[in-house]
Coordinates of C-alpha atoms in Angstrom, one line a residue:
X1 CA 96.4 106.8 102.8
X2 CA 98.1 105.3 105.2
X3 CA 99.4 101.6 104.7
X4 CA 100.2 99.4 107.8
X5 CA 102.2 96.5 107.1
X6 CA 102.8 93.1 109.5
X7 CA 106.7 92.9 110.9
X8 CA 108.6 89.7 109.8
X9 CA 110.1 87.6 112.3
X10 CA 113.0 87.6 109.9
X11 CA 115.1 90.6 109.5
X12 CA 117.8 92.2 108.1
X13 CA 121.0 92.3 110.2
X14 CA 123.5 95.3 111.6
X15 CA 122.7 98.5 110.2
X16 CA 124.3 101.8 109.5
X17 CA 122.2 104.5 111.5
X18 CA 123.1 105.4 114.8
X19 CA 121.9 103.7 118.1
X20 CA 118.4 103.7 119.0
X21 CA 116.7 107.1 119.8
X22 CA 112.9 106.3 121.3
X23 CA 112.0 110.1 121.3
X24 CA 112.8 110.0 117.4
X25 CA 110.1 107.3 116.5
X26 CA 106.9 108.1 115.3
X27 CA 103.9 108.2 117.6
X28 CA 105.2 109.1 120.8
X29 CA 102.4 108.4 122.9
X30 CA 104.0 104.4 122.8
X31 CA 107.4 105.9 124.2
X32 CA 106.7 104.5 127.7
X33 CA 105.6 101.0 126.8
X34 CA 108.9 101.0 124.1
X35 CA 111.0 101.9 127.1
X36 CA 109.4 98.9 129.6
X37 CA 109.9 96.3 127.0
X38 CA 113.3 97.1 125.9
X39 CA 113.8 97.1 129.0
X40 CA 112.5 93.3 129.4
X41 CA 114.2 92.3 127.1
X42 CA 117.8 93.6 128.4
X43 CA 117.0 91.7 131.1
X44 CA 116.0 88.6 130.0
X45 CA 119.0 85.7 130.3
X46 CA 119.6 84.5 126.7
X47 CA 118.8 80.5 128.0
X48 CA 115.8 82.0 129.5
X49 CA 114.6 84.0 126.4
X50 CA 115.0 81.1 123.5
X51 CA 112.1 79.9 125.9
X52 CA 110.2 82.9 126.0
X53 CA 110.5 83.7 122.5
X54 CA 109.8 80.2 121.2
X55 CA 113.3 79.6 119.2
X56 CA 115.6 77.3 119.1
X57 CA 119.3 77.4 120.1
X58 CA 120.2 78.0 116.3
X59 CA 118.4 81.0 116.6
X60 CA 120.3 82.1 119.5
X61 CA 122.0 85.2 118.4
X62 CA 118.2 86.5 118.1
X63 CA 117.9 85.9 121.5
X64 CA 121.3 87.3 121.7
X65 CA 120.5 90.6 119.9
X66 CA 117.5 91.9 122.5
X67 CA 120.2 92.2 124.9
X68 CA 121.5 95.0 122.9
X69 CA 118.6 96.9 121.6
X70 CA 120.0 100.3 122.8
X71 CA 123.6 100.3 121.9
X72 CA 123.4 98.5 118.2
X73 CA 123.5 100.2 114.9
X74 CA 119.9 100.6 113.2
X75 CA 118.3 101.1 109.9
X76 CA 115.0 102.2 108.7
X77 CA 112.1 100.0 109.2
X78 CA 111.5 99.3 106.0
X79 CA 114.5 98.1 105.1
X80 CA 115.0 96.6 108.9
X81 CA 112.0 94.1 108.0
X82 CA 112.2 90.9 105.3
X83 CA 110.8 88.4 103.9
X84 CA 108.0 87.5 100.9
X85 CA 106.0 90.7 101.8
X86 CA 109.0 92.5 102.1
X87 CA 110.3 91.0 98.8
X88 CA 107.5 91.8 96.6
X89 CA 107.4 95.1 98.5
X90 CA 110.6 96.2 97.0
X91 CA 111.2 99.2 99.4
X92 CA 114.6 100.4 97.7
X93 CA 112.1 101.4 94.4
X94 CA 109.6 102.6 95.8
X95 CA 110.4 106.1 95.3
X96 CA 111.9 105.6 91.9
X97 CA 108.3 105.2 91.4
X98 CA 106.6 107.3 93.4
X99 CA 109.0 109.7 95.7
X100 CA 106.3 110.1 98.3
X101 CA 105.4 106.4 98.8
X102 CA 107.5 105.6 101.7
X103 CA 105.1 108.1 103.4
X104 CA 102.8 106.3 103.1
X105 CA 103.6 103.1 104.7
X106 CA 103.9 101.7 108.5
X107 CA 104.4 98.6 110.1
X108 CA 103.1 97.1 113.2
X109 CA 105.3 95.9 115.8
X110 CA 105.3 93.9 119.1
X111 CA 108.3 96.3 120.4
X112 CA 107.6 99.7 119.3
X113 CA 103.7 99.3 118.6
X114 CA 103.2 101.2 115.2
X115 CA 106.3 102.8 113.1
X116 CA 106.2 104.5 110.1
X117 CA 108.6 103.6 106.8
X118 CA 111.4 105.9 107.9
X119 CA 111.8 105.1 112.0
X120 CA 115.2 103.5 112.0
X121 CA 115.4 100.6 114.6
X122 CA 117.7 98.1 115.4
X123 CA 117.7 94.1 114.6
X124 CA 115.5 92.4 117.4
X125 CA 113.6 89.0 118.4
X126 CA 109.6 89.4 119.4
X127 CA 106.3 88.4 118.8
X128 CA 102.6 89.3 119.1
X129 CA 101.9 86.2 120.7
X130 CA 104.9 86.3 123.4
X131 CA 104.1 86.5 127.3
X132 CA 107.4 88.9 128.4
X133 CA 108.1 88.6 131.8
X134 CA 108.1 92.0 133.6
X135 CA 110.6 93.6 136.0
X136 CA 109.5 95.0 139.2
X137 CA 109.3 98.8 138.8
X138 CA 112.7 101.0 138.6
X139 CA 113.8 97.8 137.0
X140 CA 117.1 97.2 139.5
X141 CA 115.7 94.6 142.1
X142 CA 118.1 91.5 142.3
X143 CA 117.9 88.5 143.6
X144 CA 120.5 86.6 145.9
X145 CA 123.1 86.4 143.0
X146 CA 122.9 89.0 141.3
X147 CA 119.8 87.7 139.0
X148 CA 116.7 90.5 138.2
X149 CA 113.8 90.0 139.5
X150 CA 110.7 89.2 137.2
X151 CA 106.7 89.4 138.2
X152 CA 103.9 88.3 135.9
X153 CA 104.5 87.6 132.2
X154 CA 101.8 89.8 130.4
X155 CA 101.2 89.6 126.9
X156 CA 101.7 91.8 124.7
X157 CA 98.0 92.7 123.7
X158 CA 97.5 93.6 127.2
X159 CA 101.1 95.6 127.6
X160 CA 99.5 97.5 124.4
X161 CA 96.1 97.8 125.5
X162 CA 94.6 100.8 123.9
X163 CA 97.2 102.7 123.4
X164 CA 98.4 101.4 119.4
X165 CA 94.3 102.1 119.0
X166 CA 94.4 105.5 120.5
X167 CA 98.1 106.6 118.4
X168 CA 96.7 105.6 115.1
X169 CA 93.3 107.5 115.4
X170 CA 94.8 110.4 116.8
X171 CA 98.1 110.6 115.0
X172 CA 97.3 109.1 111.8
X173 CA 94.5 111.8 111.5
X174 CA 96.5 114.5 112.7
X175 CA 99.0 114.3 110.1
X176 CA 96.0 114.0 107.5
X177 CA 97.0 110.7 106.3
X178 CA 93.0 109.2 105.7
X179 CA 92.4 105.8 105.3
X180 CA 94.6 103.2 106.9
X181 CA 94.5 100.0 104.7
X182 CA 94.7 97.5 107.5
X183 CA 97.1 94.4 106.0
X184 CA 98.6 93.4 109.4
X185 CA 98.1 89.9 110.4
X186 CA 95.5 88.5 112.7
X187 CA 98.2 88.8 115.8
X188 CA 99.0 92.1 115.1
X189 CA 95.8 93.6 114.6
X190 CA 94.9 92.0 117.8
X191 CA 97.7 94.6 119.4
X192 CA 95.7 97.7 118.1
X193 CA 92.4 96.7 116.7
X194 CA 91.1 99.8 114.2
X195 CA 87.2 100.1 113.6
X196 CA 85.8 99.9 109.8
X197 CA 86.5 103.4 107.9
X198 CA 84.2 105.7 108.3
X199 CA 83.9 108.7 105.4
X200 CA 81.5 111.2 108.3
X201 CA 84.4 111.1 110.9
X202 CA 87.3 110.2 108.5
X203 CA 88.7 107.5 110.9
X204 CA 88.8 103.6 111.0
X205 CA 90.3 101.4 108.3
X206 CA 89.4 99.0 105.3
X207 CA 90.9 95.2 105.9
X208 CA 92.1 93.2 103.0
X209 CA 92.0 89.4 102.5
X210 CA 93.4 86.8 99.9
X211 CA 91.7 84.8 98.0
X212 CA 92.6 82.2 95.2
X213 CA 89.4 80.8 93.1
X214 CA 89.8 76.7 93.4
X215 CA 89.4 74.5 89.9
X216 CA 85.7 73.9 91.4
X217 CA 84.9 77.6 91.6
X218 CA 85.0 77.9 95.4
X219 CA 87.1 80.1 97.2
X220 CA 89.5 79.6 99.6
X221 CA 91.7 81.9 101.9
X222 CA 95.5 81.7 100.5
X223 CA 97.7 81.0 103.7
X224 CA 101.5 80.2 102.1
X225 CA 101.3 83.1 99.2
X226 CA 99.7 85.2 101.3
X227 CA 102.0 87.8 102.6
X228 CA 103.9 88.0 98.4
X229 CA 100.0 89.3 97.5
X230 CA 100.0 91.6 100.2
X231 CA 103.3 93.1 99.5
X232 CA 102.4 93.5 95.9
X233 CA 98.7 95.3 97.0
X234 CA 101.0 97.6 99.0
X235 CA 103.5 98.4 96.2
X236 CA 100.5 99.5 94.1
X237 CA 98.9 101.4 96.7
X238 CA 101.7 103.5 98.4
X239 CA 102.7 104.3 94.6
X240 CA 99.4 105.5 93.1
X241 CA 100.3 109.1 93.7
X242 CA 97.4 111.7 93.9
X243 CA 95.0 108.5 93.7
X244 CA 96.4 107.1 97.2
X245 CA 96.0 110.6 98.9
X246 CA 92.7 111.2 97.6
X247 CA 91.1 107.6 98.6
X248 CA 88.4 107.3 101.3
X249 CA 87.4 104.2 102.0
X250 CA 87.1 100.3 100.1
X251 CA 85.6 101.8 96.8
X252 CA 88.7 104.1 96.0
X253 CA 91.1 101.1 97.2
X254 CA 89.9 98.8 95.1
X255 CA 89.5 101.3 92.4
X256 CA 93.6 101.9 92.3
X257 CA 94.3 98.0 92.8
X258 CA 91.8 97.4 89.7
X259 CA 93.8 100.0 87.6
X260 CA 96.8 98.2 88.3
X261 CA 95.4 95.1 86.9
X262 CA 94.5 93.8 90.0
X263 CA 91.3 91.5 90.9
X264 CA 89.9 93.2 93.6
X265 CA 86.3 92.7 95.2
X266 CA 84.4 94.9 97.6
X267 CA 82.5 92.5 100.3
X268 CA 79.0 93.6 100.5
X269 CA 77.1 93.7 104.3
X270 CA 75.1 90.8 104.7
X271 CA 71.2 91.2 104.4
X272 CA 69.5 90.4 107.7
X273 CA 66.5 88.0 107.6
X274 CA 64.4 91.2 108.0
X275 CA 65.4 92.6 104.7
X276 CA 68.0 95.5 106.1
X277 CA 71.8 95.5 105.7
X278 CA 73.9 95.6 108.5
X279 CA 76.3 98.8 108.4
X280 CA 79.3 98.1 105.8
X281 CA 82.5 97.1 107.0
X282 CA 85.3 98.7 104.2
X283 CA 86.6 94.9 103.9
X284 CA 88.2 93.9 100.3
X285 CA 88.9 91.0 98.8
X286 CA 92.1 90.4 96.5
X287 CA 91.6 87.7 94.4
X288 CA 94.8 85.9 93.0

């Protein structure tokens, strides 16, 4: 099992590992698009990037902290990253636990595309959503004045492409990981979309929504508490041992979550007007 987790925009500062070391990341095939948008963002004038990145001038030594994404300590990304997920997560007992569960976890990222737990980064400032202008190629083209030169402003779903798609197929099943349980948000997934699971070809993953049951007995989507839930479904999941290893697909998910006293619902395929189901889709529901 494999466990990929949405970044925070809020993270943890400084670091004690050494500088940044693109050939030590996991999946390599994203080394090239790491290197172009570190590179961006080196480039970027700190006025000019509060702009870009859609922050405020409180927020400035964000802003400030691209400019130095190759010479500033790092740490792993699971401690790198914070916030409610990150908080009910609880990375630093995870292996008291389960000493393998840090294996089992990733995190998706508008920089470096895919990580896994370990893959120590330093602090930085970007989102799925932001259009990063781009610098002519061999990056040293100047303007009168000494300012870089910049050409379109992709974003990053089309700097990504295929490519986050193609390194968790490839890698992910390489390395005999099995399911991926899919909890990035919408954004994110949008960066490296994943088909449903499929048990023939052992590839795809199962997605996960949240759920609270309203006083009338409707359902509706939980938006403010629902990265905490995610980070607990996580916690259970990359700590289930033998269970996590052995899971293919929703049924063996939802099976763990249930044994951890968790409400978890497997969404059936609708039933077209004709009678026949449409092919499953591996979604779960966690109901809170």
């Amino acid at each position: 099992m494999f466990i990929l987790l949405p970044p925070s925009e809020t993270k943890a500062p400084g670091g004690d590992g050494p500088t940044l070391t693109l050939d030590a990341l996991s999946f390599p095939s994203l080394t090239p698009v790491r290197e172009q948008v570190i590179a961006d963002l080196e480039a970027l004038d700190v006025d000019a990037a509060l702009g870009i990145l859609g922050i405020s001038e409180k927020l400035r030594s964000e802003a400030e902290a691209n400019t130095h994404l190759q010479d500033a300590p790092t740490m792993p990304a699971l401690f790198r990253y914070t916030g409610v997920l990150y908080d009910a997560l609880d990375a630093a007992t995870l292996q008291d636990v389960d000493p393998d569960a840090w294996s089992r976890l990733g995190v998706g990222s508008a920089l470096f595309g895919v990580l896994r737990a370990t893959d120590a980064i330093p602090h930085y400032r970007l989102s799925s959503g932001t259009k990063l202008p781009e610098r002519p190629a061999g990056g040293s083209d100047s303007a009168a004045g000494g300012v870089a030169v910049v050409t379109a402003a992709p974003t990053m779903k089309k700097r990504w492409g295929r490519l986050i798609t193609d390194a968790l197929a490839e890698t992910a099943d390489g390395r005999g990981d099995g399911v991926i349980v899919d909890l990035r948000s919408g954004g994110y997934q949008g960066l490296g979309k994943l088909p449903a699971w499929n048990a023939t070809t052992g590839t795809g993953a199962v997605t996960v929504r949240v759920e609270s049951v309203q006083p009338d007995g409707s359902r509706k989507v939980v938006s403010h508490f629902n990265k905490h839930y995610k980070g607990v479904l996580a916690r259970v999941l990359s700590t289930a041992g033998s269970a996590a290893d052995a899971a293919r697909g929703a049924a063996d998910i939802a099976a763990i979550a249930r044994d951890a006293g968790l409400t978890m619902e497997i969404n059936e395929p609708p039933v077209a007007a004709n009678g026949k189901t449409t092919p499953p889709k591996d979604t779960l529901t966690l109901v809170v």
